Amino acid sequence: MSIAFYFKLAFTNLKKNHKTYIPYLLTCIITIMMFYCLSAVARNSGLDQMNGSESLKVILKYAVWVTGIFAAVFLFYTNSFLIKQRKKEFGVYQVLGMDKRNLIKMEVCETLITIVVSLTAGLSMGMLFGRLMFLLLLKMVQFPVPLRYSVEPAALLQGALLFLGIFAATLLTNLFQVGRVKPVDLLKGENTGEKEPKTKWLFVLIGIMTLAGGYYIALATEDPLVAIFQFFIAVILVIIGTYCLFMTGSIALLKILKKKKKYYYKTRHFISVSGMIYRMKQNAVGLANICIMSTIVLVLISMTVSLYVGIDDIVSTRYPTDFKTELYMPEEGMKEKADQIVKEEAESENVKIKNLAEYTSGSLACMFDGKDTIEVDMTKVEGEISNVAEDYYCLLMLTVADYNALQGKNEKLSKEQALVFVSGPKAYTADTLKLDGKTYEVKAKNTKTAVKNSTLSSVIKTIYVVMSDEAQIENLVRTYGLEGANGLSYTIEFDLIGEKEAMRNAMKNMEDRLSEEIGESAAAEIRQEHKEDFLQIDGGFLFLGIFVGALFLMATVLIIYYKQISEGYSDRERYQIMQKVGMDKREVVRSIKSQVMTVFFLPLAGAVLHLAVAFKLMAKLLEIMYLTNVPLFAACTGVTILVFVVFYAIVFAVTSREYYKIVR
C-alpha cells in the first residue's frame, strides 16, 4: 500500500472522528498561537524603553515557560482521550487484516496532518494576533509612547521546535499503546474500567486529612511573610486532597447513597448512581482536573485584577506622601540643607507643603517573642529567621521629641522609659521591655502605628520604640546595624497642593538638588513616578493572569467537552437498554440531567470552596504587594466567581446537548 493510501485513510479517520478531533486541533492551534504571541512580546526590544522593564520581561519570560509546560502536559492529557476513544477502531482495522505496521503508518500520517495544520495555522495566527496582544500589554501598563511590533524569527523557531517535540512525544505514546495491545484488547478498549471500583478508605482518610491540613494553613496564617512559605504547602495539600476525595471519596459517597434505599430506588437516582459508580474511577481524575484548573483560573484572575484595579491603593500604601527624602547618616548641616532645598523649590513653583513630617530614626532587624523581649543580635536573627519567620520584625526607633511633633502629643521619657507600638499580629502587653540586655519601663503601649502620615506605616511587621534621646538609638544602631547602614536616618516627607505640572516640577527639582548638593546619602521618592513603575509591574501581572487564566480556561472547557462526549458514548448502550425495558424519553432526560448536573457542577462547587477558604491567605499575599484594601479584593473575587460561573454554565449547557445527542 502506498503512502497516499495511508494519508487518504488518515483524512477519512479524522473526518469520521471530527467531534473529538476538531476540538483537539483547535486547542493545538490556539495554544501554539498564544505561545508564539507571548514569546514574541517577551523578545520585543521596545520593552527596554519602559521604566521597570526588567521586572516586566521577567514576568513575560516566566509566562512563556508556564505556557510551554502547560502545552506539553495538556496536549498529552487530551491526546489520551482521543486514543482511548479510538481503541475499538484500531481493533476493527486489525480484525479486517491490517497489521500493527499498517496501523503505525496510518497513525504517523494522522500526526503529520495534525502537525502541518496546527503549526501552519497556529504560527500564522500568532503573527496576525501578536500585534493585538502587544497593544493590549501596552494598554495595561499605560505606556504612553507607541512601540514597534515586529515578527520575531526566534519566537517562531522556539514555538516550532517545542510543539514538534510535543507532537513527536504524543506520537510515540500512541504507537506504544497500539503496538503493545492485542486486537481483542483494542476491541474492549472503550469498555475498560467497567469493573466496579472498591472503596479505598485509606485514600479517603488521606484526602480528608490533606484537604483539612491545607484549609487549616489557609485559615490560620496571619503573617504575610509566613504566607509566602505556607501558600505552596497549602496548594500541594489541597491538590492531593482534591484528587484523593474525587477518586475515592466520591466512590465512597456513591456507595453510601446506594445503601440508602429511599434515595437509591428512585428511577432517576438509581440510573445516575449506578452509572456513575462504574465510571467514577475514570470520571474522578477528569473532574479533579476540572476542579483544580477552575481554582487556578479563579485565583489568578481575582488576584491579578485586584492588583491592577487597586493600583491607587497600592501606591498610597507604599508611598503615603507625594514626596519623601531620607538622609542616611547625615553629616552636620545636611538636615538644615535638605529643609532649605525643599522649601525653596516649593516656593519657586508656587506650591504649598502640607502633612509635613520630619524625624530622625534608626532601624534594625529583630526577633520579637510576643511577650517582652526584643532580640537585635543579627547573628541570632539570621540563624533563626527561616524557622520562625513569624517572629521576624523590623525595629524602628525614634526620639520622644520627634514622636510628639508627629503625633501632636507631649510625652516625657527618662532614659529608663520607652513607648512601644506594634504593627503586626502580636500585641505588646507587657509593662517592661527587654532590649540589648537592658530593661525599660513601658510608659505607653498600643498596637496602632506610632507614626501618622508616614511610610513608616507599612505592611511590614514593625515594632516602634520611642526613646528619650538620639544617643540611645544611635548606640544600638551602630552596635547591631549592618555595615553601611549602622547610623541614624533623617526623613522629610509631605504632600503638595498646587497645579499638577508645578508639583511635578517642584518634586523633580528637589530630587535633583538633593542629589547634587547632598550626594549619595540623600535618597528621594516621588509617588507619581513610582506609580508608573507599579502600573507596569501590576499591568504585567494582569496580562500574565489573563493569559495563563485563558489557557487553563480553554483546558477546562475541552476537558468538560471530552468528558461529556466520552461519557455519552459509554452510557449510550446503557440508556438504550433502559428505554427498551420501559423508560420513556422524559425519564431518560431527567436521569441524564441528574447525572450530568451532579458530575459537572461538583468541580465548580469544589473550586469556589477552595477559593473561599484560600481568600484570607491570598489577601495576606497581596499585603506583601501593598494591596491592603480587602473589600476591593473581595469585590474583584466576587465578580470573577460570578463571571466564571456564568461561563461554566454556558459550557455545561452546550456540552450536555452533545451528551444527550449521543445517548439518544
Short mmCIF file of C-alpha atoms in Angstrom, two decimals, residues 372-374 414-420 430-444 467:
data_model
loop_
_atom_site.label_atom_id
_atom_site.label_comp_id
_atom_site.label_asym_id
_atom_site.label_seq_id
_atom_site.Cartn_x
_atom_site.Cartn_y
_atom_site.Cartn_z
CA ASP A 372 8.53 41.49 76.47
CA THR A 373 11.82 40.70 74.71
CA ILE A 374 13.25 42.15 71.50
CA SER A 414 13.54 59.20 81.16
CA LYS A 415 16.41 57.04 79.90
CA GLU A 416 14.82 54.01 81.60
CA GLN A 417 11.42 54.52 79.93
CA ALA A 418 10.05 53.81 76.46
CA LEU A 419 6.89 53.83 74.41
CA VAL A 420 6.20 50.64 72.45
CA ALA A 430 3.99 43.70 78.90
CA ASP A 431 4.80 46.52 81.29
CA THR A 432 8.55 46.23 80.66
CA LEU A 433 10.77 45.94 77.58
CA LYS A 434 13.99 43.92 77.42
CA LEU A 435 16.30 45.29 74.74
CA ASP A 436 20.06 44.75 74.43
CA GLY A 437 20.34 43.46 77.98
CA LYS A 438 18.53 46.44 79.45
CA THR A 439 15.04 46.61 80.91
CA TYR A 440 12.85 49.63 80.16
CA GLU A 441 9.62 50.65 81.79
CA VAL A 442 6.93 50.78 79.11
CA LYS A 443 5.08 54.01 79.76
CA ALA A 444 2.56 53.52 76.94
CA MET A 467 13.22 56.59 73.46
#
